[in-house]
C-alpha atoms as an extended CHARMM CRD file, in Angstrom:
* protein
*
       180  EXT
         1         1  MET       CA            -57.9310000000        1.6840000000      -56.2190000000  PROA      1               0.0000000000
         2         2  HSD       CA            -55.3370000000        0.9420000000      -58.9270000000  PROA      2               0.0000000000
         3         3  ASN       CA            -52.9290000000       -0.7520000000      -56.4970000000  PROA      3               0.0000000000
         4         4  ASN       CA            -55.6620000000       -2.7970000000      -54.8540000000  PROA      4               0.0000000000
         5         5  THR       CA            -56.8910000000       -3.9120000000      -58.2500000000  PROA      5               0.0000000000
         6         6  LEU       CA            -53.3640000000       -4.9270000000      -59.3110000000  PROA      6               0.0000000000
         7         7  LYS       CA            -52.9810000000       -6.8270000000      -56.0350000000  PROA      7               0.0000000000
         8         8  GLN       CA            -56.2920000000       -8.5490000000      -56.7040000000  PROA      8               0.0000000000
         9         9  TYR       CA            -55.1980000000       -9.4130000000      -60.2490000000  PROA      9               0.0000000000
        10        10  LYS       CA            -52.0050000000      -11.0530000000      -58.9520000000  PROA      10              0.0000000000
        11        11  LYS       CA            -53.9420000000      -12.8540000000      -56.2190000000  PROA      11              0.0000000000
        12        12  GLU       CA            -56.3920000000      -14.2600000000      -58.7790000000  PROA      12              0.0000000000
        13        13  ILE       CA            -53.5310000000      -15.3540000000      -61.0760000000  PROA      13              0.0000000000
        14        14  LYS       CA            -51.8990000000      -17.1160000000      -58.1290000000  PROA      14              0.0000000000
        15        15  LYS       CA            -55.1880000000      -18.8990000000      -57.3030000000  PROA      15              0.0000000000
        16        16  LYS       CA            -55.5020000000      -19.9800000000      -60.9260000000  PROA      16              0.0000000000
        17        17  TYR       CA            -51.8990000000      -21.2330000000      -60.8410000000  PROA      17              0.0000000000
        18        18  GLU       CA            -52.6630000000      -23.4210000000      -57.8070000000  PROA      18              0.0000000000
        19        19  ILE       CA            -55.4540000000      -25.0800000000      -59.8090000000  PROA      19              0.0000000000
        20        20  ALA       CA            -53.5880000000      -25.2170000000      -63.1440000000  PROA      20              0.0000000000
        21        21  LYS       CA            -50.4620000000      -26.8360000000      -61.7030000000  PROA      21              0.0000000000
        22        22  GLU       CA            -52.5350000000      -29.9280000000      -60.8900000000  PROA      22              0.0000000000
        23        23  GLY       CA            -54.1770000000      -30.0130000000      -64.3200000000  PROA      23              0.0000000000
        24        24  GLN       CA            -53.3920000000      -30.8020000000      -67.9180000000  PROA      24              0.0000000000
        25        25  HSD       CA            -50.0630000000      -28.9160000000      -67.9370000000  PROA      25              0.0000000000
        26        26  PHE       CA            -48.7900000000      -30.4560000000      -64.7150000000  PROA      26              0.0000000000
        27        27  ASP       CA            -45.4030000000      -31.2100000000      -66.3160000000  PROA      27              0.0000000000
        28        28  TYR       CA            -44.7030000000      -27.5150000000      -66.9190000000  PROA      28              0.0000000000
        29        29  LEU       CA            -46.3420000000      -25.9190000000      -63.8790000000  PROA      29              0.0000000000
        30        30  TYR       CA            -46.0660000000      -28.2860000000      -60.9010000000  PROA      30              0.0000000000
        31        31  LYS       CA            -42.4350000000      -27.5370000000      -60.1310000000  PROA      31              0.0000000000
        32        32  PRO       CA            -41.8320000000      -24.6150000000      -62.4540000000  PROA      32              0.0000000000
        33        33  SER       CA            -38.3610000000      -23.8340000000      -63.7270000000  PROA      33              0.0000000000
        34        34  ARG       CA            -37.3290000000      -21.1380000000      -66.1660000000  PROA      34              0.0000000000
        35        35  GLY       CA            -36.7690000000      -23.7300000000      -68.8790000000  PROA      35              0.0000000000
        36        36  LYS       CA            -40.1540000000      -25.4190000000      -68.3580000000  PROA      36              0.0000000000
        37        37  LEU       CA            -41.9780000000      -22.0870000000      -68.3260000000  PROA      37              0.0000000000
        38        38  ARG       CA            -40.1470000000      -20.9690000000      -71.4740000000  PROA      38              0.0000000000
        39        39  ASP       CA            -41.0430000000      -24.1850000000      -73.3140000000  PROA      39              0.0000000000
        40        40  PHE       CA            -44.6490000000      -24.0070000000      -72.1090000000  PROA      40              0.0000000000
        41        41  CYS       CA            -44.8900000000      -20.3700000000      -73.2180000000  PROA      41              0.0000000000
        42        42  TRP       CA            -43.6560000000      -21.2850000000      -76.6950000000  PROA      42              0.0000000000
        43        43  MET       CA            -46.1710000000      -24.1080000000      -76.9040000000  PROA      43              0.0000000000
        44        44  ILE       CA            -49.0410000000      -21.7660000000      -75.9320000000  PROA      44              0.0000000000
        45        45  PHE       CA            -48.1060000000      -19.1740000000      -78.5390000000  PROA      45              0.0000000000
        46        46  GLU       CA            -47.4120000000      -21.7850000000      -81.1990000000  PROA      46              0.0000000000
        47        47  ASP       CA            -50.9560000000      -23.1240000000      -80.7430000000  PROA      47              0.0000000000
        48        48  GLY       CA            -52.3320000000      -19.6490000000      -81.4430000000  PROA      48              0.0000000000
        49        49  ALA       CA            -52.7110000000      -16.5430000000      -79.3530000000  PROA      49              0.0000000000
        50        50  THR       CA            -55.0570000000      -13.5900000000      -79.1120000000  PROA      50              0.0000000000
        51        51  PRO       CA            -53.9020000000      -10.1550000000      -80.2760000000  PROA      51              0.0000000000
        52        52  GLU       CA            -53.7400000000       -9.0760000000      -76.6070000000  PROA      52              0.0000000000
        53        53  ASP       CA            -51.5300000000      -12.0640000000      -75.7570000000  PROA      53              0.0000000000
        54        54  LEU       CA            -49.2670000000      -11.3220000000      -78.7300000000  PROA      54              0.0000000000
        55        55  ASN       CA            -48.9460000000       -7.7590000000      -77.4520000000  PROA      55              0.0000000000
        56        56  VAL       CA            -47.9480000000       -9.0660000000      -74.0040000000  PROA      56              0.0000000000
        57        57  PHE       CA            -45.3840000000      -11.3230000000      -75.6970000000  PROA      57              0.0000000000
        58        58  ARG       CA            -43.9760000000       -8.3530000000      -77.6220000000  PROA      58              0.0000000000
        59        59  ASN       CA            -43.7690000000       -6.1760000000      -74.4990000000  PROA      59              0.0000000000
        60        60  PHE       CA            -42.3020000000       -8.8910000000      -72.2810000000  PROA      60              0.0000000000
        61        61  PHE       CA            -39.6570000000      -10.2270000000      -74.6780000000  PROA      61              0.0000000000
        62        62  SER       CA            -39.0480000000       -7.0910000000      -76.7900000000  PROA      62              0.0000000000
        63        63  MET       CA            -39.7010000000       -9.1590000000      -79.9050000000  PROA      63              0.0000000000
        64        64  ASP       CA            -42.6640000000      -10.3510000000      -81.9200000000  PROA      64              0.0000000000
        65        65  PHE       CA            -43.7190000000      -13.9650000000      -81.7530000000  PROA      65              0.0000000000
        66        66  GLU       CA            -42.6290000000      -15.7260000000      -84.9280000000  PROA      66              0.0000000000
        67        67  PRO       CA            -42.4680000000      -19.5290000000      -85.1180000000  PROA      67              0.0000000000
        68        68  THR       CA            -39.2140000000      -19.2560000000      -87.0830000000  PROA      68              0.0000000000
        69        69  LYS       CA            -37.4640000000      -17.4810000000      -84.1640000000  PROA      69              0.0000000000
        70        70  LYS       CA            -37.5350000000      -20.3610000000      -81.6940000000  PROA      70              0.0000000000
        71        71  ASN       CA            -33.7340000000      -20.3820000000      -81.2660000000  PROA      71              0.0000000000
        72        72  LYS       CA            -33.7200000000      -16.6660000000      -80.4430000000  PROA      72              0.0000000000
        73        73  PHE       CA            -36.5910000000      -17.2690000000      -78.0090000000  PROA      73              0.0000000000
        74        74  LYS       CA            -34.6340000000      -20.0360000000      -76.2280000000  PROA      74              0.0000000000
        75        75  GLU       CA            -32.1340000000      -17.3530000000      -75.1740000000  PROA      75              0.0000000000
        76        76  LYS       CA            -34.9130000000      -15.5910000000      -73.2140000000  PROA      76              0.0000000000
        77        77  LYS       CA            -35.0270000000      -18.2040000000      -70.4280000000  PROA      77              0.0000000000
        78        78  ASP       CA            -33.9620000000      -15.7220000000      -67.7320000000  PROA      78              0.0000000000
        79        79  LYS       CA            -37.0290000000      -13.5880000000      -68.4490000000  PROA      79              0.0000000000
        80        80  PHE       CA            -39.0530000000      -16.3300000000      -66.7070000000  PROA      80              0.0000000000
        81        81  ARG       CA            -37.1480000000      -16.1260000000      -63.4080000000  PROA      81              0.0000000000
        82        82  PRO       CA            -39.5700000000      -13.6080000000      -61.7930000000  PROA      82              0.0000000000
        83        83  ILE       CA            -42.5630000000      -15.6850000000      -62.9040000000  PROA      83              0.0000000000
        84        84  GLU       CA            -40.9550000000      -18.8830000000      -61.5870000000  PROA      84              0.0000000000
        85        85  THR       CA            -40.3150000000      -17.3370000000      -58.1730000000  PROA      85              0.0000000000
        86        86  PHE       CA            -43.8090000000      -15.7920000000      -58.1240000000  PROA      86              0.0000000000
        87        87  PHE       CA            -45.4260000000      -19.1760000000      -58.7720000000  PROA      87              0.0000000000
        88        88  LYS       CA            -43.2440000000      -20.7490000000      -56.0890000000  PROA      88              0.0000000000
        89        89  GLY       CA            -44.3330000000      -18.0400000000      -53.6250000000  PROA      89              0.0000000000
        90        90  GLU       CA            -40.7920000000      -16.7230000000      -53.1460000000  PROA      90              0.0000000000
        91        91  THR       CA            -41.3010000000      -13.2320000000      -54.5890000000  PROA      91              0.0000000000
        92        92  ASP       CA            -43.9800000000      -10.8580000000      -55.7800000000  PROA      92              0.0000000000
        93        93  LEU       CA            -44.2040000000       -9.7000000000      -59.3830000000  PROA      93              0.0000000000
        94        94  THR       CA            -43.9290000000       -5.9620000000      -59.9530000000  PROA      94              0.0000000000
        95        95  ASN       CA            -43.4720000000       -5.7830000000      -63.7290000000  PROA      95              0.0000000000
        96        96  ILE       CA            -46.8700000000       -5.5810000000      -65.4220000000  PROA      96              0.0000000000
        97        97  ASP       CA            -45.6550000000       -7.4580000000      -68.5020000000  PROA      97              0.0000000000
        98        98  ALA       CA            -44.4040000000      -10.3230000000      -66.3020000000  PROA      98              0.0000000000
        99        99  ILE       CA            -47.7260000000      -10.3460000000      -64.4490000000  PROA      99              0.0000000000
       100       100  ASN       CA            -49.6200000000      -10.5310000000      -67.7420000000  PROA      100             0.0000000000
       101       101  MET       CA            -47.3270000000      -13.3180000000      -68.9980000000  PROA      101             0.0000000000
       102       102  ALA       CA            -48.0190000000      -15.2630000000      -65.7780000000  PROA      102             0.0000000000
       103       103  ALA       CA            -51.7420000000      -14.8390000000      -66.5090000000  PROA      103             0.0000000000
       104       104  ILE       CA            -51.2300000000      -16.2870000000      -69.9940000000  PROA      104             0.0000000000
       105       105  LEU       CA            -49.2990000000      -19.2780000000      -68.6470000000  PROA      105             0.0000000000
       106       106  VAL       CA            -52.1530000000      -20.2800000000      -66.3340000000  PROA      106             0.0000000000
       107       107  ASP       CA            -54.8680000000      -19.1760000000      -68.7940000000  PROA      107             0.0000000000
       108       108  PHE       CA            -56.3220000000      -16.6710000000      -66.3340000000  PROA      108             0.0000000000
       109       109  GLN       CA            -59.2370000000      -14.6190000000      -67.6710000000  PROA      109             0.0000000000
       110       110  PRO       CA            -59.8820000000      -11.7380000000      -68.0220000000  PROA      110             0.0000000000
       111       111  ARG       CA            -56.4200000000      -10.7480000000      -69.1440000000  PROA      111             0.0000000000
       112       112  PRO       CA            -54.3310000000       -8.6620000000      -69.6420000000  PROA      112             0.0000000000
       113       113  PHE       CA            -54.5030000000       -6.4320000000      -66.5560000000  PROA      113             0.0000000000
       114       114  LYS       CA            -56.1270000000       -3.6050000000      -68.5060000000  PROA      114             0.0000000000
       115       115  LYS       CA            -59.0510000000       -5.8930000000      -69.3610000000  PROA      115             0.0000000000
       116       116  PHE       CA            -59.2230000000       -7.2230000000      -65.7820000000  PROA      116             0.0000000000
       117       117  ARG       CA            -59.2960000000       -3.6770000000      -64.4540000000  PROA      117             0.0000000000
       118       118  SER       CA            -62.0800000000       -2.6070000000      -66.8180000000  PROA      118             0.0000000000
       119       119  GLU       CA            -64.0860000000       -5.7080000000      -65.8080000000  PROA      119             0.0000000000
       120       120  GLU       CA            -63.5110000000       -4.7780000000      -62.1560000000  PROA      120             0.0000000000
       121       121  ILE       CA            -64.7300000000       -1.2360000000      -62.8110000000  PROA      121             0.0000000000
       122       122  LYS       CA            -67.7930000000       -2.5590000000      -64.6590000000  PROA      122             0.0000000000
       123       123  GLN       CA            -68.5790000000       -4.8450000000      -61.7180000000  PROA      123             0.0000000000
       124       124  LEU       CA            -68.2400000000       -1.9620000000      -59.2570000000  PROA      124             0.0000000000
       125       125  GLU       CA            -70.4840000000        0.1970000000      -61.4260000000  PROA      125             0.0000000000
       126       126  SER       CA            -73.0390000000       -2.6270000000      -61.6150000000  PROA      126             0.0000000000
       127       127  ILE       CA            -72.9680000000       -3.0120000000      -57.8460000000  PROA      127             0.0000000000
       128       128  GLU       CA            -73.4350000000        0.7320000000      -57.3640000000  PROA      128             0.0000000000
       129       129  GLU       CA            -76.2520000000        0.7470000000      -59.9100000000  PROA      129             0.0000000000
       130       130  ALA       CA            -77.9500000000       -2.1830000000      -58.1600000000  PROA      130             0.0000000000
       131       131  LYS       CA            -77.6360000000       -0.4170000000      -54.7980000000  PROA      131             0.0000000000
       132       132  ALA       CA            -79.1380000000        2.7550000000      -56.2700000000  PROA      132             0.0000000000
       133       133  LYS       CA            -82.0450000000        0.7950000000      -57.7970000000  PROA      133             0.0000000000
       134       134  LYS       CA            -82.6310000000       -1.0110000000      -54.5100000000  PROA      134             0.0000000000
       135       135  ALA       CA            -82.6300000000        2.2900000000      -52.5970000000  PROA      135             0.0000000000
       136       136  ALA       CA            -85.0290000000        3.8460000000      -55.1210000000  PROA      136             0.0000000000
       137       137  LYS       CA            -87.3470000000        0.8230000000      -54.8750000000  PROA      137             0.0000000000
       138       138  ALA       CA            -87.2730000000        0.9380000000      -51.0710000000  PROA      138             0.0000000000
       139       139  LYS       CA            -88.0570000000        4.6560000000      -51.1290000000  PROA      139             0.0000000000
       140       140  LYS       CA            -90.9400000000        4.0840000000      -53.5720000000  PROA      140             0.0000000000
       141       141  GLU       CA            -92.3210000000        1.2640000000      -51.4120000000  PROA      141             0.0000000000
       142       142  SER       CA            -91.9900000000        3.4470000000      -48.3330000000  PROA      142             0.0000000000
       143       143  LEU       CA            -93.9200000000        6.2350000000      -50.0440000000  PROA      143             0.0000000000
       144       144  GLU       CA            -96.5640000000        3.7630000000      -51.2410000000  PROA      144             0.0000000000
       145       145  ASN       CA            -96.8980000000        2.3050000000      -47.7470000000  PROA      145             0.0000000000
       146       146  SER       CA            -97.1770000000        5.7910000000      -46.2920000000  PROA      146             0.0000000000
       147       147  SER       CA            -99.8430000000        6.6660000000      -48.8570000000  PROA      147             0.0000000000
       148       148  GLU       CA           -101.7420000000        3.4450000000      -48.0590000000  PROA      148             0.0000000000
       149       149  LYS       CA           -101.6650000000        4.2510000000      -44.3370000000  PROA      149             0.0000000000
       150       150  LYS       CA           -103.0180000000        7.7360000000      -45.0410000000  PROA      150             0.0000000000
       151       151  LYS       CA           -105.8150000000        6.2630000000      -47.1730000000  PROA      151             0.0000000000
       152       152  LYS       CA           -106.6550000000        3.7150000000      -44.4730000000  PROA      152             0.0000000000
       153       153  SER       CA           -106.5810000000        6.3250000000      -41.7460000000  PROA      153             0.0000000000
       154       154  GLY       CA           -108.7330000000        8.5530000000      -43.9810000000  PROA      154             0.0000000000
       155       155  LYS       CA           -111.2430000000        5.7220000000      -44.4510000000  PROA      155             0.0000000000
       156       156  LYS       CA           -111.1710000000        5.0640000000      -40.7360000000  PROA      156             0.0000000000
       157       157  ALA       CA           -111.8510000000        8.7310000000      -40.0640000000  PROA      157             0.0000000000
       158       158  LYS       CA           -114.7290000000        8.6690000000      -42.5730000000  PROA      158             0.0000000000
       159       159  HSD       CA           -116.1890000000        5.5890000000      -40.8790000000  PROA      159             0.0000000000
       160       160  GLU       CA           -115.8180000000        7.2280000000      -37.4890000000  PROA      160             0.0000000000
       161       161  ASN       CA           -117.4620000000       10.4060000000      -38.8020000000  PROA      161             0.0000000000
       162       162  LEU       CA           -120.2860000000        8.3900000000      -40.3880000000  PROA      162             0.0000000000
       163       163  PHE       CA           -120.7760000000        6.4770000000      -37.1570000000  PROA      163             0.0000000000
       164       164  ALA       CA           -120.7710000000        9.7170000000      -35.1360000000  PROA      164             0.0000000000
       165       165  SER       CA           -123.2770000000       11.2700000000      -37.5310000000  PROA      165             0.0000000000
       166       166  PHE       CA           -125.5280000000        8.1990000000      -37.3510000000  PROA      166             0.0000000000
       167       167  ARG       CA           -125.2490000000        8.1880000000      -33.5340000000  PROA      167             0.0000000000
       168       168  ASN       CA           -126.0950000000       11.8800000000      -33.3400000000  PROA      168             0.0000000000
       169       169  MET       CA           -129.0420000000       11.4520000000      -35.7050000000  PROA      169             0.0000000000
       170       170  PHE       CA           -130.2790000000        8.4010000000      -33.8160000000  PROA      170             0.0000000000
       171       171  SER       CA           -129.8320000000       10.2090000000      -30.4670000000  PROA      171             0.0000000000
       172       172  ARG       CA           -131.8700000000       13.1810000000      -31.7330000000  PROA      172             0.0000000000
       173       173  LYS       CA           -134.6790000000       10.8620000000      -32.9350000000  PROA      173             0.0000000000
       174       174  ILE       CA           -134.7570000000        9.0680000000      -29.5680000000  PROA      174             0.0000000000
       175       175  MET       CA           -134.8200000000       12.4000000000      -27.7240000000  PROA      175             0.0000000000
       176       176  ALA       CA           -137.5380000000       13.7160000000      -29.9850000000  PROA      176             0.0000000000
       177       177  LEU       CA           -139.6450000000       10.6150000000      -29.4060000000  PROA      177             0.0000000000
       178       178  SER       CA           -139.1200000000       10.6630000000      -25.6720000000  PROA      178             0.0000000000
       179       179  SER       CA           -139.9380000000       14.3690000000      -25.3650000000  PROA      179             0.0000000000
       180       180  GLY       CA           -142.8410000000       14.3130000000      -27.6630000000  PROA      180             0.0000000000
């Protein structure tokens, strides 16, 4: 399940990229290069980032994000090569930190992968729970329908018995009158 979920995460990021490259950040994403992706990444983090995104930054670049370290960050251009080729469809990403950075660049949610995976698990659990509730409801309805049929057949039997009793009583009266 882990590999399929990671594949799904990358597939969803790629879908989001296809939409994002036509949007507001067209200049950075349409024909991505390492330099454009680096500059776009800096802009995203300079505008403010979540603690999870800052953790991805730290893991991916082996440094904390600090606005005063822009020159040191500019040296990290080659770190974007796998993301560039992933967006272009030339390669697949295998490094989880690179995958999470790609998610940040296209603003894919939920991210990072750990959060995506837990959302996926929650959805699966919800689906299983819904199936179980549906099965329980169907079983309850089946039992109720079965009980209704028994009641109806019981009423029918009572009516038949009442009719038979009335017929027998009426037959005896007629016989008594005709013999007497």
